[in-house]
Short mmCIF file of N, CA and C in Angstrom, two decimals:
data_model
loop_
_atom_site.label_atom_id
_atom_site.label_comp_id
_atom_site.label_asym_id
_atom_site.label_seq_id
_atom_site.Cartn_x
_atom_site.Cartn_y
_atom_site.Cartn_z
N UNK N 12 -10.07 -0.46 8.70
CA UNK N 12 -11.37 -0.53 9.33
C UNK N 12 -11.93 0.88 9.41
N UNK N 13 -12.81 1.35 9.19
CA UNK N 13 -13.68 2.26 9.06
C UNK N 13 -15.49 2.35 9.58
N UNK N 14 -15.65 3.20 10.10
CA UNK N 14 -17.29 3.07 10.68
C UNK N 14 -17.90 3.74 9.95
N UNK N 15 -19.42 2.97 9.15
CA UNK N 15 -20.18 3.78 8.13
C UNK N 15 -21.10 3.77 8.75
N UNK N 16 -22.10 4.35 9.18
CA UNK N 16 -23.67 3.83 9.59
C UNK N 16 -23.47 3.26 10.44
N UNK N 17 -22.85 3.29 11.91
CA UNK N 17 -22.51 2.55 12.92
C UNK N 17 -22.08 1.00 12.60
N UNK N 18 -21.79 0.59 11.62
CA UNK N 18 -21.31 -0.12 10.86
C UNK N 18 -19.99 -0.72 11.00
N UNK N 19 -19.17 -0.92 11.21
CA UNK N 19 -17.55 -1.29 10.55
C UNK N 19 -17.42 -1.39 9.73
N UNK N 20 -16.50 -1.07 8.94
CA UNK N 20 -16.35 -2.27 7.35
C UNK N 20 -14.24 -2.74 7.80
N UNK N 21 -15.05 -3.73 7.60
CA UNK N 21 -13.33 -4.40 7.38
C UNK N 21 -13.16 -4.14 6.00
N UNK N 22 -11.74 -4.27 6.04
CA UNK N 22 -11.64 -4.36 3.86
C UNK N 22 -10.49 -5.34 4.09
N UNK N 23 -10.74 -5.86 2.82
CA UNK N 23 -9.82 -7.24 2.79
C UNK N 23 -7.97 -7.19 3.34
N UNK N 24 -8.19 -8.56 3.91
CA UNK N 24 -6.75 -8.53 4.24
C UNK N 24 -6.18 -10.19 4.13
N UNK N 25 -5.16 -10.38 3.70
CA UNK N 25 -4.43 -11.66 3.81
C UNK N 25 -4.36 -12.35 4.70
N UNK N 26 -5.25 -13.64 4.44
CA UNK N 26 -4.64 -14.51 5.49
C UNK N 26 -3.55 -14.79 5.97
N UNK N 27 -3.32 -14.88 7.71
CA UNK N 27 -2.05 -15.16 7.98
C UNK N 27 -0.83 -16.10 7.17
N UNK N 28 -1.77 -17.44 6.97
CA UNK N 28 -1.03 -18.60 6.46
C UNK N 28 -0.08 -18.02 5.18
N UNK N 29 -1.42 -17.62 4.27
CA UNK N 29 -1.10 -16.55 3.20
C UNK N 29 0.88 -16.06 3.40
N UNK N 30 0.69 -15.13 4.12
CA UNK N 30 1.89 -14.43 4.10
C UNK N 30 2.99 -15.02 4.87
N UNK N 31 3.09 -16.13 5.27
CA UNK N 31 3.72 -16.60 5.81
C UNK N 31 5.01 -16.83 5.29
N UNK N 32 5.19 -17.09 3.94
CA UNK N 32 6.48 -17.58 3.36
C UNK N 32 6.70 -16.47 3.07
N UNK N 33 6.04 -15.14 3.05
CA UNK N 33 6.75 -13.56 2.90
C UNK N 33 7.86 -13.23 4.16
N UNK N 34 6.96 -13.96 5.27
CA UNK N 34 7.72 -13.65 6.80
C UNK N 34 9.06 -13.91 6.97
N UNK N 35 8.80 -15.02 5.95
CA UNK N 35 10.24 -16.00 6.75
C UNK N 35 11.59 -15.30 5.69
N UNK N 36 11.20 -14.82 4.39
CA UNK N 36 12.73 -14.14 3.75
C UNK N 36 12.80 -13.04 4.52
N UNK N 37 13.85 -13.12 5.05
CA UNK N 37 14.73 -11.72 5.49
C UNK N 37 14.25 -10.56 4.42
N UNK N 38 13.81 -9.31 5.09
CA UNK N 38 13.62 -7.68 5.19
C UNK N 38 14.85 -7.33 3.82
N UNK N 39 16.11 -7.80 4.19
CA UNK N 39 16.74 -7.69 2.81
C UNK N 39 16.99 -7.96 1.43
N UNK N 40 16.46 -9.37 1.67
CA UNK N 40 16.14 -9.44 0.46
C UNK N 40 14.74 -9.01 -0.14
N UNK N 41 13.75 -8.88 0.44
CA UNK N 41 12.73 -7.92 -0.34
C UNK N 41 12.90 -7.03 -0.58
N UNK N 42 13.91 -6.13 0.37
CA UNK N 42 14.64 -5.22 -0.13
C UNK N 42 15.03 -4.95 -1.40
N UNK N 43 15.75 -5.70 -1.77
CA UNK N 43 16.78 -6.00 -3.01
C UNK N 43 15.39 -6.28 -4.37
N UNK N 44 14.94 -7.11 -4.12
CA UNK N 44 13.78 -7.55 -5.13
C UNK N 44 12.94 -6.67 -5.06
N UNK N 45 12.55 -5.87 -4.36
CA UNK N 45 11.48 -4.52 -5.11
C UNK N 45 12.64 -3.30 -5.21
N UNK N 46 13.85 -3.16 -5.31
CA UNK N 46 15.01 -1.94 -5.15
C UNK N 46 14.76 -2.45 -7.07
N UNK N 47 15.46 -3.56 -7.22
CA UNK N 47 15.70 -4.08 -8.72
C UNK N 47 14.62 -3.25 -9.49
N UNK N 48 13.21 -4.11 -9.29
CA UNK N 48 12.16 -3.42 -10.08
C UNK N 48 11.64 -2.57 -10.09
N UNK N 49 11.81 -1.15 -9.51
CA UNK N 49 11.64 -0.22 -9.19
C UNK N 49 12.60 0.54 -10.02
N UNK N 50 13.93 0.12 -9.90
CA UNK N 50 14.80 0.69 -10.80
C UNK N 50 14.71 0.41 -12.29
N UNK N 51 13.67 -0.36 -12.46
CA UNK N 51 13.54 -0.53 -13.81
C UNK N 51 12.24 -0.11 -14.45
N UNK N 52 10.91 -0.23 -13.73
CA UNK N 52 10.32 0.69 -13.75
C UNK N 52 10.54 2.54 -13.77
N UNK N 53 11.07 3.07 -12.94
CA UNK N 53 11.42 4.37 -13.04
C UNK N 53 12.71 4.56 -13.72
N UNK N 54 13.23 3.89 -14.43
CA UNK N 54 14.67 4.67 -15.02
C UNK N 54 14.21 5.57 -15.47
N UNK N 55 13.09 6.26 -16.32
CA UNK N 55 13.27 7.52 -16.95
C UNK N 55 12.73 8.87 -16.02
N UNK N 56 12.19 8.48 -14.65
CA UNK N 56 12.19 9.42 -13.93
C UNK N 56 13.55 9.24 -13.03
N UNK N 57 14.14 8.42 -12.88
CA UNK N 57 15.63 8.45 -12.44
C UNK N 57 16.55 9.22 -12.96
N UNK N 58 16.51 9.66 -14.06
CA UNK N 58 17.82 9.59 -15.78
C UNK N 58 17.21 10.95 -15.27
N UNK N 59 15.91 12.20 -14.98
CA UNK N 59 15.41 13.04 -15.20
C UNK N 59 15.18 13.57 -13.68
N UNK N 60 15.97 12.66 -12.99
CA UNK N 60 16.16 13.58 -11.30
C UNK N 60 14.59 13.60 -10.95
N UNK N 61 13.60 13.03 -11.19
CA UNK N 61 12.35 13.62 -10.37
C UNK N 61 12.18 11.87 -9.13
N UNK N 62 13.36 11.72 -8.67
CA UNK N 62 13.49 11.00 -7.56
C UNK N 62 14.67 11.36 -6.41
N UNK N 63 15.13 12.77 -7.01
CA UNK N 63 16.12 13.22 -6.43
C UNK N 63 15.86 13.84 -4.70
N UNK N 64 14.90 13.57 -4.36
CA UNK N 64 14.28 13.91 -3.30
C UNK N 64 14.73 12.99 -2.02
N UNK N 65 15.03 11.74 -2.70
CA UNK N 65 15.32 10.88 -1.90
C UNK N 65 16.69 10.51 -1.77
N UNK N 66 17.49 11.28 -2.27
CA UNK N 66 19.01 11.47 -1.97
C UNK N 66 19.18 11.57 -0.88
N UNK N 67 20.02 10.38 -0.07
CA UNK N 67 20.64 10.33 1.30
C UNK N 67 19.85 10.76 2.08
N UNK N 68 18.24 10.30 1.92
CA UNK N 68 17.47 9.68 2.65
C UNK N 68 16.77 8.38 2.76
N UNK N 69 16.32 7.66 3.75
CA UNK N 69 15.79 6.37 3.71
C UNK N 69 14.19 6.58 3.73
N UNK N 70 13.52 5.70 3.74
CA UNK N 70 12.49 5.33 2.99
C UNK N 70 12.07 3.71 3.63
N UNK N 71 11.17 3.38 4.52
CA UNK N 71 10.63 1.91 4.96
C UNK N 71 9.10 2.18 4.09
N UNK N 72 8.90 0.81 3.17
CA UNK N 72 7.60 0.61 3.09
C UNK N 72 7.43 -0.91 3.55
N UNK N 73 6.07 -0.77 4.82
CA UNK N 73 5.79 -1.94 5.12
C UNK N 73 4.35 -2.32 4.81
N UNK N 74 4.03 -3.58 4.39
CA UNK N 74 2.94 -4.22 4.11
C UNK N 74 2.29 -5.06 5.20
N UNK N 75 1.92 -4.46 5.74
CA UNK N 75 1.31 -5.22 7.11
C UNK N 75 0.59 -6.06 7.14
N UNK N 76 -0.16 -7.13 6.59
CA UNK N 76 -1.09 -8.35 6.84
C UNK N 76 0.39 -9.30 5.85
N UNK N 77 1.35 -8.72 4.60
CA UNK N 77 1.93 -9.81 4.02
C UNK N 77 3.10 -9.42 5.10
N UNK N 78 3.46 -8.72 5.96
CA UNK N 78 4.11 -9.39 6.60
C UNK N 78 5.70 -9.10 5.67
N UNK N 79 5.55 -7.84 4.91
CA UNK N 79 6.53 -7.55 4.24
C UNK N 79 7.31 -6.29 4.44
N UNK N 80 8.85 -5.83 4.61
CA UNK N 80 9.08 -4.72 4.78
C UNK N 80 10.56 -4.90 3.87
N UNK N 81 10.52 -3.49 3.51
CA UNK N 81 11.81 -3.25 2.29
C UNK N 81 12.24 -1.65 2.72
N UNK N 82 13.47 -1.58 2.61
CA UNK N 82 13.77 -0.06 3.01
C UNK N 82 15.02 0.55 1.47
N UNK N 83 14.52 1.66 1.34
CA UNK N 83 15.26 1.85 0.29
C UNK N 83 16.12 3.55 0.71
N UNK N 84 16.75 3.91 -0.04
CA UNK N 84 17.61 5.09 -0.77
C UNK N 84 17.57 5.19 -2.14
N UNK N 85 17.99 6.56 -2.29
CA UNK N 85 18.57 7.05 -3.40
C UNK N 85 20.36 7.40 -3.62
N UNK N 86 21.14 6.49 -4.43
CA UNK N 86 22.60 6.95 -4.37
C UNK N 86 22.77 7.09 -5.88
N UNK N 87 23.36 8.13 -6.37
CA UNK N 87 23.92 8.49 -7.71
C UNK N 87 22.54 8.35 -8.89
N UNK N 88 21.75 8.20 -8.35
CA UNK N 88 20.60 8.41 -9.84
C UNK N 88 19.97 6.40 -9.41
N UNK N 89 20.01 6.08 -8.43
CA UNK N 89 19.83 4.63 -8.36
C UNK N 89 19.04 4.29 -7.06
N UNK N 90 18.15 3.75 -7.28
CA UNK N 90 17.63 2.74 -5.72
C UNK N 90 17.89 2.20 -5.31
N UNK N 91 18.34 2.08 -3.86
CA UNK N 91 19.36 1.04 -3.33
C UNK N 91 18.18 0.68 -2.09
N UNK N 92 18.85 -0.73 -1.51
CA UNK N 92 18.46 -0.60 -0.41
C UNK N 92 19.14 0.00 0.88
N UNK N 93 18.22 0.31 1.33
CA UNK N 93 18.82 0.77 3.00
C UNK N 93 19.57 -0.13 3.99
N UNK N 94 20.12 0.06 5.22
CA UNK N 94 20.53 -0.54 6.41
C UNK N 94 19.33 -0.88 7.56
N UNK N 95 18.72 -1.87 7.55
CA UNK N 95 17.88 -2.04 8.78
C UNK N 95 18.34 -1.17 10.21
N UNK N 96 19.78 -1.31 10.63
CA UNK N 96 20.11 -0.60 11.86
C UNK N 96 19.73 1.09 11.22
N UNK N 97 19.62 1.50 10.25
CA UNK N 97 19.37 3.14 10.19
C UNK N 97 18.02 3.40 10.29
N UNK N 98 17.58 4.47 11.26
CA UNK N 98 16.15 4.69 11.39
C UNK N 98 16.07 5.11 9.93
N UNK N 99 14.89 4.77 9.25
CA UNK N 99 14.12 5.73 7.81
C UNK N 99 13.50 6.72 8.39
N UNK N 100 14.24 7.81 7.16
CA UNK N 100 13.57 9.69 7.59
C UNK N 100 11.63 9.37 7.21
N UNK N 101 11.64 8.66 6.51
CA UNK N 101 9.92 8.08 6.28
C UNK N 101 9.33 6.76 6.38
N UNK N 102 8.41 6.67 7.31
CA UNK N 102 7.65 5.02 6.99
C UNK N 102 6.74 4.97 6.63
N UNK N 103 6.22 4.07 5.40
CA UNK N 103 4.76 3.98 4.85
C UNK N 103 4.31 2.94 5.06
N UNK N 104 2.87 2.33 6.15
CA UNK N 104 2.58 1.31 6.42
C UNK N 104 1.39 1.43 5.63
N UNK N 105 1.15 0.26 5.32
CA UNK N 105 -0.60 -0.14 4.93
C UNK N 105 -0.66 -1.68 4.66
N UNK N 106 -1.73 -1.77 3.92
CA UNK N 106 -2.22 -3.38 4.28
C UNK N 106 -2.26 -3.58 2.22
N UNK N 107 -2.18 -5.13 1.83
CA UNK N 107 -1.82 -5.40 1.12
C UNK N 107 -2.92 -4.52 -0.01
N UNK N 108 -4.09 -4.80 0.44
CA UNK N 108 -5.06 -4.01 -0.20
C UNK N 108 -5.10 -2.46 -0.51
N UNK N 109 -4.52 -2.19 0.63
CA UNK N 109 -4.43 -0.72 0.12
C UNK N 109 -3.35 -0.20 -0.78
N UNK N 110 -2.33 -1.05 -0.98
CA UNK N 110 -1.45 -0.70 -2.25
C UNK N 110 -2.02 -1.45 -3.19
N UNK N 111 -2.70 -2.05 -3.55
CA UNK N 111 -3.43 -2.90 -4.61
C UNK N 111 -4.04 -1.87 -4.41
N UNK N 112 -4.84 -1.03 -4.26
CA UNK N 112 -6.03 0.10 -4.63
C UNK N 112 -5.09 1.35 -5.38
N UNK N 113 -4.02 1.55 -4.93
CA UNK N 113 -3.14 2.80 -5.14
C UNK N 113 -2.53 2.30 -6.37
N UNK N 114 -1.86 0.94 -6.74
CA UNK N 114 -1.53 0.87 -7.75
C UNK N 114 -2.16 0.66 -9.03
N UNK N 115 -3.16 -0.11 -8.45
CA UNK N 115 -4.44 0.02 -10.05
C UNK N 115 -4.88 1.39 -9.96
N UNK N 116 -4.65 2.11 -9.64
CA UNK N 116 -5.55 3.76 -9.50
C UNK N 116 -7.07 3.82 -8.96
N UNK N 117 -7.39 2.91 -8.27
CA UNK N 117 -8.78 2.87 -7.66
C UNK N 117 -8.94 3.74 -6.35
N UNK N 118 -7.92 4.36 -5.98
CA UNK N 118 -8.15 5.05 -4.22
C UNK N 118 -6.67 6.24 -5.04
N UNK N 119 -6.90 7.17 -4.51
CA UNK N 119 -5.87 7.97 -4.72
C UNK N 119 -5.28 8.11 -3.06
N UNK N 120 -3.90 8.79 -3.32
CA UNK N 120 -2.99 8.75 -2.18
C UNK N 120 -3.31 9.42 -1.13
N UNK N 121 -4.15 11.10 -1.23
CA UNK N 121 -5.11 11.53 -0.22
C UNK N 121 -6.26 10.40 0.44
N UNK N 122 -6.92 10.16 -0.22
CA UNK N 122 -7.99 9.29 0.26
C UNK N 122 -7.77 8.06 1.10
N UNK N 123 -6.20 7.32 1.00
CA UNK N 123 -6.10 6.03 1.32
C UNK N 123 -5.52 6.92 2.70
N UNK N 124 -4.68 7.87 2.79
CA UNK N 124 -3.86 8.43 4.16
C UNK N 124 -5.09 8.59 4.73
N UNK N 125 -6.01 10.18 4.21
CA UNK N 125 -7.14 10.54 4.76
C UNK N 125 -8.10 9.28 6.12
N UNK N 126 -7.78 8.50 5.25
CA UNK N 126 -8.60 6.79 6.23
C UNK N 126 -8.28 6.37 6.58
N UNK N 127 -6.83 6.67 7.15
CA UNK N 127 -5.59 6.27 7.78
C UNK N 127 -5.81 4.43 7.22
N UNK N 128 -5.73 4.41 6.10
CA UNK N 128 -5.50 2.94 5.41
C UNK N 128 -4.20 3.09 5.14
N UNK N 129 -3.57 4.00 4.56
CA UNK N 129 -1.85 4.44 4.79
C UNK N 129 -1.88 4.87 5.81
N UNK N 130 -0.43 4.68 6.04
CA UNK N 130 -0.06 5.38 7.47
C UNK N 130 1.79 5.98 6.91
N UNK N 131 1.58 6.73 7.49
CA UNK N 131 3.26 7.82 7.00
C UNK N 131 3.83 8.27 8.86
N UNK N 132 4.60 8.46 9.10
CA UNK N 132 5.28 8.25 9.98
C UNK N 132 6.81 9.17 9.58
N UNK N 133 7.18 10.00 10.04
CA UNK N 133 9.00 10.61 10.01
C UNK N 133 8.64 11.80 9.48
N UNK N 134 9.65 12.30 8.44
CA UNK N 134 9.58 13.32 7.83
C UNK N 134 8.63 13.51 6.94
N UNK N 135 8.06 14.97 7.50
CA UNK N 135 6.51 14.68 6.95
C UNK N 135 6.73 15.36 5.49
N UNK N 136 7.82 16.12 4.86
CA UNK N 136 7.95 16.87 4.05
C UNK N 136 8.69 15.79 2.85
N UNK N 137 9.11 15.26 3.08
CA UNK N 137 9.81 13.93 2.21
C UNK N 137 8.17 13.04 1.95
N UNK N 138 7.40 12.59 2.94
CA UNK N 138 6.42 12.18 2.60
C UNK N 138 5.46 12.90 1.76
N UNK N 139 5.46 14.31 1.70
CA UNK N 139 4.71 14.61 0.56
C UNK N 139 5.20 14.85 -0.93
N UNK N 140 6.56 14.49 -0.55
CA UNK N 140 7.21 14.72 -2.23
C UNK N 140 7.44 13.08 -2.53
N UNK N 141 7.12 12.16 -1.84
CA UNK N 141 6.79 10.94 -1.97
C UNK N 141 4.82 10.81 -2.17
N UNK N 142 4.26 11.33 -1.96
CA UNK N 142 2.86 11.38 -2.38
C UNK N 142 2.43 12.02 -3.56
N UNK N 143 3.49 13.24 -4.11
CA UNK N 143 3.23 14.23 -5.12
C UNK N 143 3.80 13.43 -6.73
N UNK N 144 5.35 12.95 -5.69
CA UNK N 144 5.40 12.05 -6.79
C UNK N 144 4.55 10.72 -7.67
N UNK N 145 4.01 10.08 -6.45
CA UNK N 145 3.10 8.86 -6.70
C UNK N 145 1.85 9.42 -7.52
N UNK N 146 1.26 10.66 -6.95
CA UNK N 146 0.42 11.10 -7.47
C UNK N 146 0.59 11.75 -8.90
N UNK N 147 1.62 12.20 -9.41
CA UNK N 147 1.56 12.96 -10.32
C UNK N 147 2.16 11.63 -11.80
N UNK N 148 2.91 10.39 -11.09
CA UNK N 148 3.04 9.29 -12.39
C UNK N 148 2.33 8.71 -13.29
N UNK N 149 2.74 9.14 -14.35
CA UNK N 149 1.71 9.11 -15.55
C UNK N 149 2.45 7.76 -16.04
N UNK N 150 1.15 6.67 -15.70
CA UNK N 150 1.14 5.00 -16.36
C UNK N 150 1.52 4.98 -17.35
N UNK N 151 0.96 6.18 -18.34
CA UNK N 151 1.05 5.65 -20.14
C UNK N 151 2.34 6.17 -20.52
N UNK N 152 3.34 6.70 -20.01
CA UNK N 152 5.04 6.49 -19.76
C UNK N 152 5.55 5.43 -19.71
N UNK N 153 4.73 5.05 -18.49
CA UNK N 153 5.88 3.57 -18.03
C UNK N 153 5.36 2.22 -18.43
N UNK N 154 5.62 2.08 -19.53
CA UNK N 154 5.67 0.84 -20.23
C UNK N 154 5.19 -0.58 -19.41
N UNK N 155 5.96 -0.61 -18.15
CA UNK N 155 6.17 -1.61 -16.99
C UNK N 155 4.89 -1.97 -15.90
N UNK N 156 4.70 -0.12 -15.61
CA UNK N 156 4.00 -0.01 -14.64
C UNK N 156 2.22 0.37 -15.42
N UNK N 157 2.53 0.67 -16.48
CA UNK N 157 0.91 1.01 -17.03
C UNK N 157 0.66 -1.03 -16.94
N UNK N 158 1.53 -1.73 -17.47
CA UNK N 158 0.96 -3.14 -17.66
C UNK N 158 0.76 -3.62 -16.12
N UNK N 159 1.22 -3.26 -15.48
CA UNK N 159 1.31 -4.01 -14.18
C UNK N 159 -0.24 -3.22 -13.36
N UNK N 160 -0.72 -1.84 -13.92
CA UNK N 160 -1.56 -1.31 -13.56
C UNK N 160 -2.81 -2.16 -14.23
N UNK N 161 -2.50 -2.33 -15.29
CA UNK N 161 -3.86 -3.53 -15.93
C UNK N 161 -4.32 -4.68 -15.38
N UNK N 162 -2.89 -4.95 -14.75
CA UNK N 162 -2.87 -6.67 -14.18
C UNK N 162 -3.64 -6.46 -12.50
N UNK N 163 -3.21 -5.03 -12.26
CA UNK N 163 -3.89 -4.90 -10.77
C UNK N 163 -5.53 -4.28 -10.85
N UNK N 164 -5.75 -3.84 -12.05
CA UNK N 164 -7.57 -3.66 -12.29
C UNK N 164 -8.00 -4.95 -11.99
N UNK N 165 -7.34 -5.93 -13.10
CA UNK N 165 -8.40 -7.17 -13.20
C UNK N 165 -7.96 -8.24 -11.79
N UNK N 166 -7.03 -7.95 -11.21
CA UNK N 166 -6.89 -8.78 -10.03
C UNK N 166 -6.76 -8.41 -9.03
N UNK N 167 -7.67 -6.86 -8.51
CA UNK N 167 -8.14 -6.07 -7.41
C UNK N 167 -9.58 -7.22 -6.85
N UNK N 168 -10.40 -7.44 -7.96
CA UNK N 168 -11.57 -7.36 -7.36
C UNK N 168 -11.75 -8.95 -7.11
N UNK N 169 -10.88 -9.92 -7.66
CA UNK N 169 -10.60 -11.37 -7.33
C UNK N 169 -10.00 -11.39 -6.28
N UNK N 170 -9.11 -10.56 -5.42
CA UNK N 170 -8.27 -10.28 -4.14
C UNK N 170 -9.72 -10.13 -3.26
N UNK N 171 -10.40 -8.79 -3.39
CA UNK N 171 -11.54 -8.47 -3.14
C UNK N 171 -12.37 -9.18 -3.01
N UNK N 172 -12.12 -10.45 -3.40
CA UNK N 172 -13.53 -11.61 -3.07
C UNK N 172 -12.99 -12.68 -2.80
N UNK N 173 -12.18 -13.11 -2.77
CA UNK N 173 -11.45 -13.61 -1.46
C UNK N 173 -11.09 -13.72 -0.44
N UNK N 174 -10.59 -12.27 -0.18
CA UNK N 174 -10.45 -11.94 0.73
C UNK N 174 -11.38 -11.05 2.01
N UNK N 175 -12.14 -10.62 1.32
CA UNK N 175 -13.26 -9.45 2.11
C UNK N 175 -13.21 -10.18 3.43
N UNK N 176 -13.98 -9.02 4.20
CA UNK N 176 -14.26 -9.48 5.47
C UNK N 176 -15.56 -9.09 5.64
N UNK N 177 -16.38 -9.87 6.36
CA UNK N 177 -17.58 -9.11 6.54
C UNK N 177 -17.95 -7.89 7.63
N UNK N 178 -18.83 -7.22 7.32
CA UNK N 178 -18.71 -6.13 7.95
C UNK N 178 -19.52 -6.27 9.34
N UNK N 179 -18.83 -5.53 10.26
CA UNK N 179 -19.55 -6.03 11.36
C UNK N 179 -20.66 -4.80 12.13
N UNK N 180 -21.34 -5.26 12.11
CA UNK N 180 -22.79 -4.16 12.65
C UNK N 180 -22.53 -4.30 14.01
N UNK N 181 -23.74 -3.13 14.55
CA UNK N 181 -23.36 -2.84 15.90
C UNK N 181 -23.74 -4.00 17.20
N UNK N 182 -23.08 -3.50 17.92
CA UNK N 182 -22.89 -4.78 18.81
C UNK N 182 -21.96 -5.69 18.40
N UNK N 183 -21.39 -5.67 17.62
CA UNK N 183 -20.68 -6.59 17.17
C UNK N 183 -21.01 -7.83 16.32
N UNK N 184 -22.46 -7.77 16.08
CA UNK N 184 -22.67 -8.69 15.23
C UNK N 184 -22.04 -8.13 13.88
N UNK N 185 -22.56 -9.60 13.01
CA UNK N 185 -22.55 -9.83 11.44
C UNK N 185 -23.46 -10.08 10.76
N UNK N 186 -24.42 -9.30 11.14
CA UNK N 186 -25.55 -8.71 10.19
C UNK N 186 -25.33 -7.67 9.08
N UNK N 187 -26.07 -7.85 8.17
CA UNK N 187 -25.95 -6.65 7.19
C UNK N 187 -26.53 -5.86 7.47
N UNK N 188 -25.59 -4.54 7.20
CA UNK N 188 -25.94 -3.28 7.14
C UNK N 188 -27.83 -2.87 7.31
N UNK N 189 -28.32 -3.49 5.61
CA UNK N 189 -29.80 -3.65 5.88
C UNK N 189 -30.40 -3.38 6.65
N UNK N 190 -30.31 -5.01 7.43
CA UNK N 190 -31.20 -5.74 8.24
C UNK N 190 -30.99 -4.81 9.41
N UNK N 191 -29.90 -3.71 9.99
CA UNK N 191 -29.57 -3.08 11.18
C UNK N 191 -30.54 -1.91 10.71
N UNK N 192 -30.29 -1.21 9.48
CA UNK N 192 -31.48 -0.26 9.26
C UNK N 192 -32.86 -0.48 9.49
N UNK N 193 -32.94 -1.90 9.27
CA UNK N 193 -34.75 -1.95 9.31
C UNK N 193 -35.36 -2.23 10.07
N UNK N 194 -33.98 -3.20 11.41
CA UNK N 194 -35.07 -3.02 12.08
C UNK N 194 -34.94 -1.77 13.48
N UNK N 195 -33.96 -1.15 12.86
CA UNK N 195 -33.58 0.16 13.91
C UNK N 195 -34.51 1.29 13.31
N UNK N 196 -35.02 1.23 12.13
CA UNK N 196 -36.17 1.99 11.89
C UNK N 196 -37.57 1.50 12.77
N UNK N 197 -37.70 0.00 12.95
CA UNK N 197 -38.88 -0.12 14.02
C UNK N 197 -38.70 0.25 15.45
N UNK N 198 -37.72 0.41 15.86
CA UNK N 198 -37.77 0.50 17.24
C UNK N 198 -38.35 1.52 17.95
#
């Protein structure tokens, strides 16, 4: 949520119902199912140590409207998951949309924190070699993730219209933006 022009703007978020069958698998096994593809996506920045940062440290990313959380490590050149009982030296919260913006490349990683649409939490120095890294991955490498970056262009803006929220003008109505300019220009 953000205020433009005394404005709000919501930006899309998942219906509850939506994420509901995310809720109900156990934290570990999403764990395990984004640890897998991740490790297969990055093997060649794995094989080349530029994830070595995260050696025998933890790592929570949570998705807050799906209602999803996965905690990972780094052991021997590999992504593992973490221990729920271990605090993570970093947490990255945001909403489903805002990693759908970061992974098609539509919002860069300054801009989404900057709007506190991410949120980072722990070690703030691990979080920027977790931002430098995100920022500096070149798609047309990764075979996996450039396709999965295509699949999130064309199914950003179908999320995006589904899901939107309307924006709420002042007072709390749900008027458009507009109509608050014009007639706050008569007054």
């Amino acid at each position: 949520m953000q205020t433009i022009d005394n404005q709000t703007v919501l930006f899309p978020t998942l219906p509850r119902p939506l994420a509901w069958p995310f809720a109900v698998i156990p934290d570990a096994i999403h764990s395990m199912a984004v640890v897998t593809v991740l490790n297969r996506i990055f093997a060649v920045a794995l094989r080349e140590g530029e994830l070595d940062f995260l050696q025998g440290r933890s790592m929570r990313v949570h998705v807050s409207d799906l209602r999803l959380t996965f905690l990972l490590s780094l052991q021997q050149a590999r992504l593992v998951t973490s221990r729920r009982e271990q605090k993570p030296d970093l947490s990255i919260t945001g909403s489903l949309h805002a990693f759908l913006l970061l992974a098609a490349r539509r919002e860069d990683t300054d801009t989404l924190f900057f709007q506190r649409r991410l949120r980072m939490e722990g070690d703030t120095e691990l979080g920027l070699e977790v931002k430098n890294f995100l920022d500096g991955l070149d798609l047309e490498s990764l075979g996996l993730l450039r396709q999965l970056g295509a699949v999130m262009q064309q199914a950003l803006p179908i999320y995006e219209r589904l899901f939107r929220q309307e924006p709420v003008g002042p007072g709390g109505s749900r008027e458009p933006l507009s109509r608050h300019r014009t007639t706050a220009g008569r007054r």
